[in-house]
Amino acid sequence: MNRFLTASALALTMGAFAPAVVPAAALAQEQTVEVLHWWTAGSEAAAVGVLKDDLAKKGVAWQDMPVAGGGGEAANTALKARVAAGNPPTAAQLLGMTVREWAGEGLLGDLTAEAETQGWGDVLPTAIKDFAVEDGKWVAVPVNIHRPNWLWVNAKIFKDNGLTPPKTWEEFNTVADALKAKGITPLAHGGQPWQDTTVFDDVVLGVGGPDFYRKAIIELDEESLTSDTMVKVFDQMRRIRGYVDPGFSGRDWNLATGMLIRGEAAMQLMGDWAKGELVKANVTPGEEILCLTAPGTEGAFLFNTDFFAMFDVGDAQKAAQASFAESVMAKDFQESFNLVKGSIPARTDVSGDKFDACGKKSMADIKAAEGAKTLMGSLAHGHAQPAAIQRAIFDVVTQHFNSEMSSQDAVKALLASVQAAQ
Ligand code: BGC
C-alpha cells in the first residue's frame, strides 16, 4: 500500500470494499427480487405490473425473468435449467403440482413464520392450502384462483344468428354446426398441447360428470380411462376438431381470444385468464362476451392457482422474499391483482363488489362446488397429476386431435401412456 496515503484517502479507498453505511430506507430500496414467470400476454403483463408496483412501494425492485408459453411448461423447463446451474431465481411462478415437486426436492424456502403471523391459514380454501403447505411447512403463496372450465361466447354473433349459448355438449354441437353452415368459425382455438388438454378437461368433466373426472383424471382409475365414457370423450374431441379454423395449429391462447373479441370466431373454451384479455381490450365480460360454464359442467369447478415459491438464494434475500410473500397475500393486493388477471382472489375474505358478473359467478360457484365436493384440480393446469403424467396425457390428446386416430385407439393409447409415465 502507498505509505503516503492520507488517513482520509485511505478511508475512501477502503470504502469501496467495506459495506456502505446507509439509512435503512435507502437500504430497503436496494432489495431486488428476480421473478421467473410465464405472464407474457398483454393482460398477464398488466397483472405483473400490479405486483411490481406493490413491491416498489415496499422498496423491493423487480427483475423480470419472463418465459413465454401458456400453461407454464416452458417456464418450468427454464426453471429446472437455472436450478441445475446452481443459479435459481429469487421467486418463481408455479402451479400446484410443481410446488409439490420442488418442495419434495427440498428446494423451497420456508414461509411458515410469515404465514403464522399473518394468519394465511384462516383465509384460504383447503384445496389451495393443501398445495401451499408441504409436511406442515408453508412453501408457497397463492395469488389467485383461475377456473379453466369456462366457455366464452361472442354475444353479437349468437344474437345475429338467433342462437342460444349451449349448456350441454349436444347443444354445443348443434350451434357449432349451425355456425359452420353460415361460414362462421365456431371455436377460437390454439393447437398447443396444453390448450388441447384444457378442452379435453372440459369434455371429460362435461361428458362424464364430476365423479368420472375424479376417477379418470385424478385417481387414474384404469376402468374409467378405458371406459365407453372415455370413448365418447374422444368422439366429442373429434367433433371439436371440426369446429376450429385451418390456422389453429400453434396459435397462442390470447390470439384465439382476440379472434373471439373481433367476431372472427363465436366461442372459446379457455380459463378465465381470457377474461383478463377482455378487460384489457375494454370489452365487458358477461355482456359483449358471455361467460358460461363449459358445456355440461355447471355445478363443478376445475381450478388452478398461480403460486409463488421462494428459492434459496442466500440469507441476504430473505427479507425481500418475505416482503414478496406478504404482498402476494395482502387482501387489497389480491383484489387489485385479480381484477386485472381475470381470476378471483385466493383469499376467501376479499369482497366481490368490484368484480364483474363472471368474477362474481366464479366466487359463488367455487363455494358451492366446495360444499358439493365438485371442486377439482385441472389436469391441463397442473393441479391433478405430476408433470410426467400430465405430459403423457397431453401427448395422447394432441396426437388424437391432430390425426385420424379413432376414439378406441386413443383410449388404448391413453392407458398405455399413463402407465408408462407412472
Ligand atoms: C396460469 C395462468 C396463465 C395461463 C396462460 C395458466 O396455467 O395459471 O396464470 O394466464 O396459464 O398462460
Coordinates of C-alpha atoms and ligand atoms in Angstrom, one line a residue:
M1 CA 0.0 0.0 0.0
N2 CA 1.2 3.5 -0.8
R3 CA 2.6 4.7 2.5
F4 CA 2.0 8.3 1.6
L5 CA -1.9 7.8 1.6
T6 CA -3.5 10.2 3.9
A7 CA -5.9 8.9 6.5
S8 CA -9.0 10.2 4.7
A9 CA -7.8 8.9 1.3
L10 CA -7.3 5.5 3.0
A11 CA -10.8 5.6 4.4
L12 CA -12.2 6.5 0.9
T13 CA -10.3 3.6 -0.7
M14 CA -11.5 1.2 1.9
G15 CA -15.0 2.4 1.4
A16 CA -15.0 0.8 -2.0
F17 CA -14.7 -2.6 -0.3
A18 CA -16.4 -2.1 3.0
P19 CA -20.2 -2.2 3.4
A20 CA -21.6 1.3 2.9
V21 CA -23.4 2.8 5.9
V22 CA -26.7 4.0 4.5
P23 CA -30.0 4.8 6.1
A24 CA -32.4 1.8 6.5
A25 CA -34.9 3.2 4.0
A26 CA -32.2 3.5 1.3
L27 CA -31.1 0.0 2.1
A28 CA -34.6 -1.3 1.5
Q29 CA -34.5 0.3 -1.9
E30 CA -31.6 -1.9 -2.9
Q31 CA -33.6 -5.1 -2.4
T32 CA -34.3 -6.9 -5.7
V33 CA -36.3 -10.0 -6.5
E34 CA -35.7 -11.8 -9.7
V35 CA -39.0 -13.5 -10.6
L36 CA -39.4 -16.3 -13.2
H37 CA -42.9 -16.4 -14.6
W38 CA -44.8 -17.0 -17.9
W39 CA -47.1 -14.0 -17.9
T40 CA -46.3 -12.5 -21.2
A41 CA -49.7 -11.8 -22.8
G42 CA -51.0 -8.2 -22.6
S43 CA -53.3 -8.8 -19.6
E44 CA -50.8 -11.0 -17.8
A45 CA -48.1 -8.4 -18.2
A46 CA -50.5 -5.8 -16.8
A47 CA -51.1 -8.1 -13.8
V48 CA -47.3 -8.4 -13.3
G49 CA -47.3 -4.6 -13.3
V50 CA -49.7 -4.6 -10.3
L51 CA -47.4 -6.8 -8.3
K52 CA -44.3 -4.9 -9.4
D53 CA -45.8 -1.6 -8.3
D54 CA -46.9 -3.0 -5.0
L55 CA -43.3 -4.3 -4.3
A56 CA -41.8 -1.0 -5.4
K57 CA -43.8 0.7 -2.6
K58 CA -42.0 -1.6 -0.2
G59 CA -38.7 -0.7 -1.7
V60 CA -38.3 -4.0 -3.5
A61 CA -37.2 -3.8 -7.1
W62 CA -38.4 -6.4 -9.7
Q63 CA -36.0 -8.1 -12.0
D64 CA -38.1 -9.7 -14.7
M65 CA -37.5 -13.3 -16.0
P66 CA -40.4 -14.0 -18.3
V67 CA -40.6 -17.3 -20.2
A68 CA -43.3 -17.2 -22.9
G69 CA -45.6 -20.2 -23.2
G70 CA -49.1 -20.6 -21.8
G71 CA -49.6 -23.1 -19.1
G72 CA -46.1 -22.7 -17.9
E73 CA -44.3 -25.8 -19.3
A74 CA -41.5 -23.8 -20.9
A75 CA -41.2 -21.8 -17.7
N76 CA -40.7 -24.9 -15.7
T77 CA -38.1 -26.2 -18.1
A78 CA -36.2 -22.9 -17.8
L79 CA -36.5 -23.0 -14.0
K80 CA -35.0 -26.6 -14.0
A81 CA -32.1 -25.3 -16.0
R82 CA -31.5 -22.4 -13.7
V83 CA -31.6 -24.6 -10.6
A84 CA -29.3 -27.2 -12.2
A85 CA -26.8 -24.5 -13.0
G86 CA -26.9 -23.5 -9.3
N87 CA -28.5 -20.2 -10.1
P88 CA -32.1 -20.3 -9.1
P89 CA -34.3 -17.1 -9.3
T90 CA -35.4 -15.4 -6.1
A91 CA -39.0 -16.5 -6.7
A92 CA -40.9 -18.5 -9.4
Q93 CA -44.5 -18.8 -10.5
L94 CA -45.6 -22.4 -10.0
L95 CA -48.8 -24.4 -10.4
G96 CA -49.8 -26.7 -7.5
M97 CA -48.2 -30.0 -8.6
T98 CA -44.9 -28.3 -9.4
V99 CA -45.0 -26.7 -5.9
R100 CA -45.1 -30.2 -4.5
E101 CA -42.3 -31.4 -6.8
W102 CA -39.9 -28.6 -5.9
A103 CA -40.8 -28.9 -2.2
G104 CA -40.1 -32.6 -2.5
E105 CA -36.6 -31.8 -3.7
G106 CA -36.2 -29.7 -0.6
L107 CA -35.5 -26.5 -2.6
L108 CA -38.2 -24.2 -1.4
G109 CA -37.9 -21.6 1.3
D110 CA -39.9 -21.8 4.5
L111 CA -42.6 -19.2 4.8
T112 CA -44.3 -20.6 7.9
A113 CA -43.3 -17.7 10.2
E114 CA -44.9 -15.2 7.9
A115 CA -48.0 -17.5 7.4
E116 CA -48.5 -17.7 11.2
T117 CA -48.1 -14.0 11.9
Q118 CA -50.3 -13.0 9.0
G119 CA -52.9 -15.8 9.5
W120 CA -52.9 -17.1 6.0
G121 CA -54.2 -20.5 7.1
D122 CA -57.5 -18.9 8.1
V123 CA -58.3 -17.3 4.8
L124 CA -57.6 -19.9 2.1
P125 CA -59.8 -22.7 0.8
T126 CA -58.5 -26.1 1.9
A127 CA -57.9 -27.2 -1.7
I128 CA -55.5 -24.3 -2.2
K129 CA -53.8 -24.6 1.2
D130 CA -53.1 -28.2 0.5
F131 CA -50.7 -27.2 -2.3
A132 CA -49.1 -24.4 -0.3
V133 CA -48.2 -26.5 2.7
E134 CA -45.8 -29.4 2.5
D135 CA -45.1 -31.5 5.5
G136 CA -46.5 -28.8 7.8
K137 CA -44.3 -26.1 6.2
W138 CA -45.6 -23.2 4.1
V139 CA -43.6 -23.4 0.9
A140 CA -45.6 -21.1 -1.5
V141 CA -48.1 -18.3 -1.6
P142 CA -51.2 -18.4 -3.8
V143 CA -52.0 -15.3 -5.7
N144 CA -55.3 -16.3 -7.3
I145 CA -57.8 -19.0 -8.3
H146 CA -58.4 -19.5 -12.0
R147 CA -61.2 -21.6 -13.4
P148 CA -60.4 -23.4 -16.6
N149 CA -63.9 -24.7 -17.3
W150 CA -65.4 -21.7 -19.0
L151 CA -67.0 -21.2 -22.4
W152 CA -66.6 -17.7 -23.7
V153 CA -69.3 -16.6 -26.2
N154 CA -69.5 -13.7 -28.6
A155 CA -73.0 -12.4 -27.8
K156 CA -73.4 -10.5 -31.1
I157 CA -72.7 -13.5 -33.2
F158 CA -75.2 -15.5 -31.3
K159 CA -77.8 -12.8 -31.4
D160 CA -77.4 -12.1 -35.1
N161 CA -77.8 -15.7 -35.9
G162 CA -80.7 -16.4 -33.5
L163 CA -78.7 -18.9 -31.5
T164 CA -78.8 -19.7 -27.7
P165 CA -75.4 -20.3 -25.9
P166 CA -75.0 -24.0 -25.3
K167 CA -75.3 -25.7 -21.9
T168 CA -74.5 -29.3 -23.0
W169 CA -72.2 -30.8 -25.5
E170 CA -75.2 -31.8 -27.6
E171 CA -76.3 -28.2 -27.7
F172 CA -72.7 -27.1 -28.4
N173 CA -72.5 -29.4 -31.5
T174 CA -75.9 -28.1 -32.7
V175 CA -74.9 -24.4 -32.5
A176 CA -71.4 -25.2 -33.9
D177 CA -72.9 -27.0 -36.9
A178 CA -75.3 -24.0 -37.5
L179 CA -72.4 -21.5 -37.3
K180 CA -70.2 -23.6 -39.6
A181 CA -73.0 -23.8 -42.1
K182 CA -73.1 -20.0 -42.1
G183 CA -69.3 -19.8 -42.7
I184 CA -68.6 -18.6 -39.1
T185 CA -65.7 -20.4 -37.2
P186 CA -67.5 -21.9 -34.2
L187 CA -64.4 -22.2 -31.9
A188 CA -61.3 -20.0 -31.5
H189 CA -58.6 -22.4 -30.6
G190 CA -54.8 -22.6 -30.4
G191 CA -53.4 -26.0 -31.2
Q192 CA -50.9 -26.4 -28.4
P193 CA -50.8 -29.4 -26.1
W194 CA -51.9 -27.5 -23.0
Q195 CA -54.8 -25.8 -24.9
D196 CA -55.9 -29.1 -26.4
T197 CA -55.9 -30.5 -22.9
T198 CA -57.8 -27.5 -21.5
V199 CA -60.6 -28.5 -23.9
F200 CA -60.2 -32.2 -23.0
D201 CA -60.6 -31.4 -19.3
D202 CA -63.9 -29.7 -20.1
V203 CA -65.1 -32.6 -22.2
V204 CA -64.1 -35.3 -19.6
L205 CA -66.0 -33.3 -16.9
G206 CA -69.0 -32.4 -19.2
V207 CA -69.5 -35.8 -20.8
G208 CA -68.6 -38.0 -17.8
G209 CA -69.6 -35.7 -14.8
P210 CA -67.6 -34.9 -11.7
D211 CA -67.2 -38.4 -10.4
F212 CA -65.9 -39.6 -13.7
Y213 CA -63.4 -36.7 -13.8
R214 CA -62.2 -37.6 -10.4
K215 CA -61.8 -41.3 -11.1
A216 CA -60.3 -41.0 -14.5
I217 CA -58.1 -37.9 -14.2
I218 CA -57.3 -37.6 -10.5
E219 CA -57.3 -41.2 -9.5
L220 CA -56.2 -42.6 -12.9
D221 CA -58.6 -45.5 -12.5
E222 CA -58.0 -47.9 -15.3
E223 CA -61.6 -48.9 -15.9
S224 CA -62.5 -45.2 -16.3
L225 CA -59.6 -44.5 -18.5
T226 CA -60.7 -47.2 -20.9
S227 CA -64.4 -46.9 -20.5
D228 CA -67.1 -46.2 -23.1
T229 CA -67.4 -42.8 -21.5
M230 CA -63.8 -42.1 -22.4
V231 CA -64.5 -43.3 -25.9
K232 CA -67.3 -40.7 -26.0
V233 CA -64.9 -38.1 -24.7
F234 CA -62.6 -38.7 -27.7
D235 CA -65.7 -38.7 -30.1
Q236 CA -66.5 -35.2 -28.8
M237 CA -62.9 -34.1 -29.2
R238 CA -63.1 -35.2 -32.8
R239 CA -66.3 -33.2 -33.3
I240 CA -64.5 -30.2 -31.8
R241 CA -61.6 -30.6 -34.2
G242 CA -64.1 -30.0 -37.0
Y243 CA -65.1 -26.6 -35.4
V244 CA -61.7 -24.9 -35.4
D245 CA -60.3 -22.8 -38.3
P246 CA -57.5 -24.1 -40.5
G247 CA -55.0 -21.7 -38.9
F248 CA -55.4 -23.1 -35.4
S249 CA -52.1 -25.0 -35.2
G250 CA -49.6 -23.5 -32.7
R251 CA -51.7 -20.3 -32.1
D252 CA -51.3 -18.7 -28.7
W253 CA -54.3 -18.6 -26.5
N254 CA -54.5 -14.8 -26.4
L255 CA -54.6 -14.6 -30.2
A256 CA -57.5 -17.0 -30.1
T257 CA -59.2 -14.7 -27.5
G258 CA -58.5 -11.8 -30.0
M259 CA -60.5 -13.7 -32.7
L260 CA -63.4 -14.1 -30.3
I261 CA -63.4 -10.4 -29.4
R262 CA -63.2 -9.3 -33.1
G263 CA -66.0 -11.7 -34.0
E264 CA -63.8 -13.9 -36.2
A265 CA -64.9 -16.9 -34.1
A266 CA -68.0 -17.4 -32.0
M267 CA -66.7 -19.2 -28.9
Q268 CA -63.6 -20.2 -26.9
L269 CA -63.1 -22.9 -24.3
M270 CA -60.5 -21.3 -22.0
G271 CA -59.7 -20.5 -18.4
D272 CA -60.6 -17.0 -17.1
W273 CA -57.1 -15.6 -18.0
A274 CA -59.1 -15.0 -21.2
K275 CA -61.2 -12.6 -19.1
G276 CA -58.1 -10.6 -18.4
E277 CA -57.7 -10.1 -22.2
L278 CA -61.3 -8.9 -22.4
V279 CA -60.8 -6.4 -19.6
K280 CA -57.6 -5.2 -21.3
A281 CA -59.4 -4.7 -24.5
N282 CA -62.3 -2.8 -22.7
V283 CA -64.8 -5.5 -23.5
T284 CA -67.3 -6.1 -20.8
P285 CA -67.2 -9.8 -19.6
G286 CA -70.8 -11.1 -19.2
E287 CA -72.2 -8.6 -21.8
E288 CA -70.3 -8.4 -25.1
I289 CA -68.5 -11.7 -24.4
L290 CA -70.6 -14.0 -22.2
C291 CA -69.1 -16.4 -19.7
L292 CA -70.8 -19.8 -19.3
T293 CA -69.5 -22.8 -17.5
A294 CA -68.2 -25.2 -20.2
P295 CA -70.9 -27.5 -21.6
G296 CA -72.2 -30.0 -19.1
T297 CA -70.0 -28.7 -16.2
E298 CA -72.4 -26.4 -14.3
G299 CA -72.1 -27.2 -10.6
A300 CA -68.4 -28.3 -10.9
F301 CA -65.4 -26.1 -10.6
L302 CA -62.0 -27.1 -12.0
F303 CA -59.3 -24.8 -10.5
N304 CA -55.8 -23.8 -10.9
T305 CA -53.8 -21.4 -8.8
D306 CA -50.7 -19.5 -9.5
F307 CA -48.3 -19.8 -6.6
F308 CA -45.1 -18.1 -6.0
A309 CA -42.4 -20.1 -4.2
M310 CA -39.1 -18.8 -2.9
F311 CA -35.8 -20.5 -3.7
D312 CA -32.8 -20.4 -1.5
V313 CA -30.6 -17.7 -2.9
G314 CA -28.9 -16.8 0.4
D315 CA -29.8 -15.1 3.6
A316 CA -29.4 -11.6 2.2
Q317 CA -32.5 -12.2 0.0
K318 CA -34.7 -13.5 2.9
A319 CA -36.2 -10.1 3.7
A320 CA -37.1 -9.4 0.1
Q321 CA -38.7 -12.8 -0.2
A322 CA -40.7 -12.2 3.0
S323 CA -41.9 -8.8 1.6
F324 CA -42.8 -10.5 -1.7
A325 CA -44.8 -13.2 0.1
E326 CA -46.5 -10.6 2.3
S327 CA -47.5 -8.5 -0.8
V328 CA -49.0 -11.5 -2.6
M329 CA -51.1 -12.5 0.4
A330 CA -52.3 -8.9 1.2
K331 CA -56.1 -8.5 0.9
D332 CA -56.1 -5.3 -1.1
F333 CA -53.4 -6.6 -3.4
Q334 CA -55.4 -9.8 -4.1
E335 CA -58.3 -7.6 -5.1
S336 CA -56.4 -5.3 -7.4
F337 CA -54.3 -8.0 -9.0
N338 CA -57.2 -10.3 -9.7
L339 CA -59.4 -7.6 -11.2
V340 CA -56.7 -7.3 -13.9
K341 CA -55.7 -11.0 -14.2
G342 CA -59.3 -12.4 -14.8
S343 CA -59.1 -14.8 -11.8
I344 CA -60.6 -14.5 -8.3
P345 CA -58.6 -13.9 -5.1
A346 CA -57.2 -17.0 -3.4
R347 CA -58.2 -15.3 -0.1
T348 CA -61.8 -16.0 0.8
D349 CA -62.3 -12.7 2.7
V350 CA -62.0 -10.4 -0.3
S351 CA -65.3 -8.8 -1.3
G352 CA -66.6 -9.5 -4.8
D353 CA -68.2 -6.0 -5.1
K354 CA -65.6 -4.7 -7.6
F355 CA -65.7 -7.9 -9.7
D356 CA -67.7 -8.3 -13.0
A357 CA -70.6 -10.7 -13.4
C358 CA -68.2 -13.6 -14.4
G359 CA -65.9 -13.0 -11.4
K360 CA -68.9 -12.9 -9.1
K361 CA -70.2 -16.2 -10.6
S362 CA -66.8 -17.7 -10.1
M363 CA -66.8 -16.7 -6.4
A364 CA -70.3 -18.1 -5.8
D365 CA -69.6 -21.3 -7.8
I366 CA -66.4 -22.2 -6.0
K367 CA -68.2 -22.0 -2.7
A368 CA -71.0 -24.2 -4.0
A369 CA -68.5 -26.7 -5.5
E370 CA -66.5 -26.9 -2.3
G371 CA -69.7 -27.9 -0.5
A372 CA -70.8 -30.3 -3.2
K373 CA -67.3 -31.8 -3.4
T374 CA -67.1 -31.0 -7.1
L375 CA -64.1 -28.6 -6.7
M376 CA -61.3 -30.4 -8.5
G377 CA -57.8 -29.6 -9.8
S378 CA -57.3 -29.0 -13.5
L379 CA -55.1 -31.6 -15.3
A380 CA -54.1 -29.1 -18.1
H381 CA -53.1 -26.6 -15.5
G382 CA -51.0 -28.6 -13.1
H383 CA -53.4 -29.5 -10.3
A384 CA -54.4 -33.1 -11.0
Q385 CA -51.2 -35.0 -11.8
P386 CA -47.4 -34.7 -11.6
A387 CA -45.8 -33.2 -14.7
A388 CA -44.7 -36.6 -16.1
I389 CA -48.2 -38.0 -16.2
Q390 CA -49.7 -34.7 -17.3
R391 CA -47.3 -34.7 -20.2
A392 CA -48.2 -38.3 -21.1
I393 CA -51.9 -37.3 -21.3
F394 CA -51.0 -34.1 -23.3
D395 CA -49.3 -36.3 -25.9
V396 CA -52.2 -38.6 -26.5
V397 CA -54.8 -35.8 -26.5
T398 CA -52.8 -33.7 -29.0
Q399 CA -51.9 -36.7 -31.2
H400 CA -55.5 -37.7 -31.4
F401 CA -56.6 -34.1 -32.1
N402 CA -54.1 -33.8 -35.0
S403 CA -54.6 -37.2 -36.7
E404 CA -57.3 -39.6 -37.8
M405 CA -56.8 -41.7 -34.7
S406 CA -60.0 -43.5 -33.7
S407 CA -61.5 -42.9 -30.2
Q408 CA -60.9 -46.6 -29.4
D409 CA -57.2 -46.3 -30.3
A410 CA -57.0 -43.1 -28.3
V411 CA -58.3 -44.7 -25.2
K412 CA -55.8 -47.6 -25.6
A413 CA -53.0 -45.1 -26.1
L414 CA -54.2 -43.1 -23.1
L415 CA -53.9 -46.0 -20.8
A416 CA -50.5 -47.1 -22.2
S417 CA -49.1 -43.6 -22.0
V418 CA -50.3 -43.1 -18.4
Q419 CA -48.9 -46.5 -17.3
A420 CA -45.5 -45.8 -18.9
A421 CA -45.3 -42.5 -17.1
Q422 CA -46.2 -43.9 -13.6
Ligands
BGC1 C1 -51.8 -19.9 -15.5 C2 -52.4 -18.5 -15.8 C3 -52.0 -18.1 -17.2 C4 -52.3 -19.1 -18.2 C5 -51.9 -18.8 -19.6 C6 -52.2 -20.8 -16.6 O1 -51.6 -22.1 -16.3 O2 -52.3 -20.3 -14.3 O3 -52.0 -17.6 -14.9 O4 -52.5 -16.9 -17.5 O5 -51.7 -20.4 -17.9 O6 -50.6 -18.6 -19.7

